[in-house]
Amino acid sequence: MSLTTRETALYEQVWDLPAYATHAPGTVYLPVLQAHVPAGARVLDAGTGSGKGAVALADAGYDVIQCDLTDTGLVEAARSLPFVKACLWKSLLAQGLPRVDAVYCTDVLEHLPTQFTMLAVRHLLDVARQGLLLSVSTVPDAFGAWVGTALHQTVQPFVWWRDALREVGVVQDARDLVGDAVFWVTPR
């Protein structure tokens, strides 16, 4: 079984946990995106999860497309927005995603195996004309115990993320929020 297939099955199982869907970091960082990208822009919500962040983006006036390994967790309001099943560590363009003005990726990268994190960032930057907003948890998750494996596979401190991101893009803004790290990264 491929890693992509295993990860898809894991997150289909995770989305069956009612408490998992209550946390929606995608709604928290909208003001950060608004500081960099005007309403009306086309935004990819990468690793959309429940889609609550995508709905907040659409309500704020963005033209939103969602992608994730599975649409299992999407809330009803997000189901009306465009969605593409996609794996972030594979070429997004080859998976049928269009170029967009910006990518919004919150609480996602720490879920990837460490060796795929910066590969995913490269693919996200490949589709982003203006930049990429990232929020990354820097602490272990609490839900892995319910499914028998840690969901946060790449738990690293702020400095690790900042320095790794500098290798693949231009870090324009970097904030250590103690437990979360937030970055605005532009293509080279």
mmCIF file of C-alpha atoms in Angstrom:
data_model
loop_
_atom_site.group_PDB
_atom_site.id
_atom_site.type_symbol
_atom_site.label_atom_id
_atom_site.label_comp_id
_atom_site.label_asym_id
_atom_site.label_seq_id
_atom_site.Cartn_x
_atom_site.Cartn_y
_atom_site.Cartn_z
ATOM 1 C CA MET A 1 0.000 0.000 0.000
ATOM 2 C CA SER A 2 1.418 3.413 -0.957
ATOM 3 C CA LEU A 3 2.075 6.161 1.573
ATOM 4 C CA THR A 4 -0.582 8.324 -0.092
ATOM 5 C CA THR A 5 -3.154 5.541 0.231
ATOM 6 C CA ARG A 6 -2.235 4.975 3.911
ATOM 7 C CA GLU A 7 -2.443 8.687 4.710
ATOM 8 C CA THR A 8 -5.801 8.994 2.936
ATOM 9 C CA ALA A 9 -7.196 6.039 4.920
ATOM 10 C CA LEU A 10 -5.832 7.500 8.175
ATOM 11 C CA TYR A 11 -7.525 10.859 7.632
ATOM 12 C CA GLU A 12 -10.783 9.246 6.580
ATOM 13 C CA GLN A 13 -10.645 7.506 9.982
ATOM 14 C CA VAL A 14 -9.658 10.720 11.793
ATOM 15 C CA TRP A 15 -12.577 12.663 10.329
ATOM 16 C CA ASP A 16 -14.900 10.119 11.937
ATOM 17 C CA LEU A 17 -13.858 11.565 15.337
ATOM 18 C CA PRO A 18 -16.453 14.295 16.039
ATOM 19 C CA ALA A 19 -14.061 16.284 18.260
ATOM 20 C CA TYR A 20 -11.445 16.499 15.486
ATOM 21 C CA ALA A 21 -13.706 18.625 13.315
ATOM 22 C CA THR A 22 -14.318 21.211 16.040
ATOM 23 C CA HIS A 23 -10.828 22.761 15.748
ATOM 24 C CA ALA A 24 -10.503 24.888 12.607
ATOM 25 C CA PRO A 25 -7.214 26.813 12.417
ATOM 26 C CA GLY A 26 -8.113 27.773 8.863
ATOM 27 C CA THR A 27 -10.515 30.380 10.206
ATOM 28 C CA VAL A 28 -7.958 31.919 12.595
ATOM 29 C CA TYR A 29 -5.351 33.150 10.128
ATOM 30 C CA LEU A 30 -7.643 34.823 7.583
ATOM 31 C CA PRO A 31 -6.588 38.353 8.718
ATOM 32 C CA VAL A 32 -2.956 37.460 7.966
ATOM 33 C CA LEU A 33 -3.850 36.498 4.405
ATOM 34 C CA GLN A 34 -5.929 39.668 4.037
ATOM 35 C CA ALA A 35 -2.816 41.714 4.909
ATOM 36 C CA HIS A 36 -1.034 40.222 1.879
ATOM 37 C CA VAL A 37 -3.727 39.406 -0.685
ATOM 38 C CA PRO A 38 -6.782 41.529 -1.584
ATOM 39 C CA ALA A 39 -10.304 40.124 -1.699
ATOM 40 C CA GLY A 40 -11.253 38.842 -5.117
ATOM 41 C CA ALA A 41 -7.990 36.955 -5.536
ATOM 42 C CA ARG A 42 -8.016 33.243 -6.374
ATOM 43 C CA VAL A 43 -6.835 31.261 -3.338
ATOM 44 C CA LEU A 44 -6.071 27.573 -2.935
ATOM 45 C CA ASP A 45 -6.916 26.222 0.522
ATOM 46 C CA ALA A 46 -4.337 23.436 0.548
ATOM 47 C CA GLY A 47 -5.048 20.644 2.995
ATOM 48 C CA THR A 48 -8.513 22.102 3.535
ATOM 49 C CA GLY A 49 -9.595 19.465 6.068
ATOM 50 C CA SER A 50 -13.080 20.450 7.240
ATOM 51 C CA GLY A 51 -13.232 23.278 4.712
ATOM 52 C CA LYS A 52 -14.173 25.788 7.412
ATOM 53 C CA GLY A 53 -11.188 27.906 6.411
ATOM 54 C CA ALA A 54 -12.244 27.759 2.761
ATOM 55 C CA VAL A 55 -15.737 28.910 3.710
ATOM 56 C CA ALA A 56 -14.249 31.822 5.701
ATOM 57 C CA LEU A 57 -12.090 32.727 2.685
ATOM 58 C CA ALA A 58 -15.114 32.660 0.366
ATOM 59 C CA ASP A 59 -17.160 34.731 2.830
ATOM 60 C CA ALA A 60 -14.314 37.284 2.831
ATOM 61 C CA GLY A 61 -14.600 37.639 -0.946
ATOM 62 C CA TYR A 62 -11.887 35.260 -2.200
ATOM 63 C CA ASP A 63 -12.364 32.915 -5.159
ATOM 64 C CA VAL A 64 -11.526 29.635 -3.400
ATOM 65 C CA ILE A 65 -10.535 26.179 -4.552
ATOM 66 C CA GLN A 66 -9.870 23.434 -2.005
ATOM 67 C CA CYS A 67 -7.596 20.414 -2.096
ATOM 68 C CA ASP A 68 -6.826 17.579 0.295
ATOM 69 C CA LEU A 69 -6.249 13.835 0.302
ATOM 70 C CA THR A 70 -9.909 13.259 1.099
ATOM 71 C CA ASP A 71 -13.136 15.226 1.206
ATOM 72 C CA THR A 72 -14.460 13.117 4.102
ATOM 73 C CA GLY A 73 -14.189 15.926 6.659
ATOM 74 C CA LEU A 74 -15.808 18.702 4.620
ATOM 75 C CA VAL A 75 -18.603 20.569 6.359
ATOM 76 C CA GLU A 76 -21.765 21.079 4.318
ATOM 77 C CA ALA A 77 -20.983 24.735 3.489
ATOM 78 C CA ALA A 78 -17.582 23.743 2.029
ATOM 79 C CA ARG A 79 -19.100 21.116 -0.259
ATOM 80 C CA SER A 80 -20.386 23.846 -2.571
ATOM 81 C CA LEU A 81 -16.829 25.124 -3.203
ATOM 82 C CA PRO A 82 -14.542 23.553 -5.831
ATOM 83 C CA PHE A 83 -12.531 20.627 -4.449
ATOM 84 C CA VAL A 84 -9.701 18.555 -5.951
ATOM 85 C CA LYS A 85 -8.354 15.398 -4.339
ATOM 86 C CA ALA A 86 -4.613 15.988 -4.244
ATOM 87 C CA CYS A 87 -1.477 14.956 -2.406
ATOM 88 C CA LEU A 88 0.693 17.932 -1.439
ATOM 89 C CA TRP A 89 4.012 16.135 -1.869
ATOM 90 C CA LYS A 90 3.207 15.443 -5.526
ATOM 91 C CA SER A 91 3.032 18.061 -8.280
ATOM 92 C CA LEU A 92 -0.189 19.999 -7.817
ATOM 93 C CA LEU A 93 -0.162 21.124 -11.432
ATOM 94 C CA ALA A 94 0.066 17.490 -12.583
ATOM 95 C CA GLN A 95 -2.906 16.681 -10.315
ATOM 96 C CA GLY A 96 -5.077 19.233 -12.105
ATOM 97 C CA LEU A 97 -4.830 22.201 -9.781
ATOM 98 C CA PRO A 98 -4.601 25.612 -11.450
ATOM 99 C CA ARG A 99 -2.219 28.443 -10.721
ATOM 100 C CA VAL A 100 -3.708 30.758 -8.117
ATOM 101 C CA ASP A 101 -2.882 34.154 -6.664
ATOM 102 C CA ALA A 102 -2.115 32.717 -3.225
ATOM 103 C CA VAL A 103 -2.098 29.496 -1.253
ATOM 104 C CA TYR A 104 -3.593 29.244 2.228
ATOM 105 C CA CYS A 105 -2.209 26.246 4.129
ATOM 106 C CA THR A 106 -3.027 26.135 7.833
ATOM 107 C CA ASP A 107 -2.317 23.298 10.258
ATOM 108 C CA VAL A 108 -1.188 20.976 7.465
ATOM 109 C CA LEU A 109 2.578 20.695 7.015
ATOM 110 C CA GLU A 110 3.205 19.228 10.468
ATOM 111 C CA HIS A 111 0.938 16.333 9.422
ATOM 112 C CA LEU A 112 3.314 15.363 6.603
ATOM 113 C CA PRO A 113 6.289 13.039 6.956
ATOM 114 C CA THR A 114 9.330 15.263 7.550
ATOM 115 C CA GLN A 115 11.023 14.267 4.293
ATOM 116 C CA PHE A 116 8.024 15.581 2.326
ATOM 117 C CA THR A 117 7.453 18.942 4.045
ATOM 118 C CA MET A 118 9.657 21.132 1.863
ATOM 119 C CA LEU A 119 8.775 19.170 -1.269
ATOM 120 C CA ALA A 120 5.147 20.069 -0.518
ATOM 121 C CA VAL A 121 6.112 23.721 -0.021
ATOM 122 C CA ARG A 122 7.847 23.720 -3.416
ATOM 123 C CA HIS A 123 4.689 22.358 -5.050
ATOM 124 C CA LEU A 124 2.563 24.958 -3.245
ATOM 125 C CA LEU A 125 4.877 27.738 -4.412
ATOM 126 C CA ASP A 126 4.703 26.354 -7.972
ATOM 127 C CA VAL A 127 0.998 27.237 -8.107
ATOM 128 C CA ALA A 128 1.149 30.504 -6.095
ATOM 129 C CA ARG A 129 1.713 33.692 -8.075
ATOM 130 C CA GLN A 130 1.961 35.997 -5.040
ATOM 131 C CA GLY A 131 2.742 33.770 -2.087
ATOM 132 C CA LEU A 132 1.912 31.153 0.458
ATOM 133 C CA LEU A 133 0.459 31.654 3.929
ATOM 134 C CA LEU A 134 1.455 28.839 6.261
ATOM 135 C CA SER A 135 0.563 28.121 9.841
ATOM 136 C CA VAL A 136 2.320 25.149 11.372
ATOM 137 C CA SER A 137 1.818 23.599 14.783
ATOM 138 C CA THR A 138 5.082 23.153 16.662
ATOM 139 C CA VAL A 139 3.651 20.803 19.297
ATOM 140 C CA PRO A 140 2.490 17.160 19.261
ATOM 141 C CA ASP A 141 -1.166 16.488 18.460
ATOM 142 C CA ALA A 142 -3.754 15.164 20.900
ATOM 143 C CA PHE A 143 -5.811 13.078 18.460
ATOM 144 C CA GLY A 144 -3.254 10.503 17.347
ATOM 145 C CA ALA A 145 -3.964 8.436 20.449
ATOM 146 C CA TRP A 146 -7.491 7.874 19.160
ATOM 147 C CA VAL A 147 -6.295 6.355 15.884
ATOM 148 C CA GLY A 148 -3.096 4.675 17.080
ATOM 149 C CA THR A 149 -0.521 6.951 15.451
ATOM 150 C CA ALA A 150 0.731 10.510 15.858
ATOM 151 C CA LEU A 151 -0.908 12.880 13.396
ATOM 152 C CA HIS A 152 1.782 15.549 13.746
ATOM 153 C CA GLN A 153 4.645 13.737 12.052
ATOM 154 C CA THR A 154 6.908 16.776 11.806
ATOM 155 C CA VAL A 155 7.030 18.477 15.196
ATOM 156 C CA GLN A 156 9.809 21.030 14.929
ATOM 157 C CA PRO A 157 10.505 24.404 16.539
ATOM 158 C CA PHE A 158 9.856 27.730 14.850
ATOM 159 C CA VAL A 159 13.533 28.193 13.866
ATOM 160 C CA TRP A 160 13.630 24.822 12.083
ATOM 161 C CA TRP A 161 10.572 25.720 9.988
ATOM 162 C CA ARG A 162 11.834 29.241 9.234
ATOM 163 C CA ASP A 163 15.244 28.016 8.121
ATOM 164 C CA ALA A 164 13.844 25.145 6.037
ATOM 165 C CA LEU A 165 11.381 27.505 4.325
ATOM 166 C CA ARG A 166 14.238 29.878 3.467
ATOM 167 C CA GLU A 167 15.781 27.069 1.421
ATOM 168 C CA VAL A 168 12.752 26.811 -0.913
ATOM 169 C CA GLY A 169 11.229 30.289 -0.979
ATOM 170 C CA VAL A 170 11.588 33.839 0.285
ATOM 171 C CA VAL A 171 10.299 34.169 3.852
ATOM 172 C CA GLN A 172 8.747 37.645 3.914
ATOM 173 C CA ASP A 173 7.142 37.351 7.352
ATOM 174 C CA ALA A 174 7.733 34.858 10.158
ATOM 175 C CA ARG A 175 5.917 34.805 13.507
ATOM 176 C CA ASP A 176 6.558 32.492 16.445
ATOM 177 C CA LEU A 177 3.218 32.278 18.252
ATOM 178 C CA VAL A 178 4.412 29.702 20.822
ATOM 179 C CA GLY A 179 2.768 26.479 19.722
ATOM 180 C CA ASP A 180 2.123 27.756 16.216
ATOM 181 C CA ALA A 181 4.365 29.337 13.630
ATOM 182 C CA VAL A 182 2.994 31.566 10.863
ATOM 183 C CA PHE A 183 4.828 32.424 7.649
ATOM 184 C CA TRP A 184 4.258 34.409 4.464
ATOM 185 C CA VAL A 185 6.526 32.876 1.818
ATOM 186 C CA THR A 186 6.899 34.074 -1.760
ATOM 187 C CA PRO A 187 8.337 32.237 -4.760
ATOM 188 C CA ARG A 188 11.963 32.892 -5.697
#
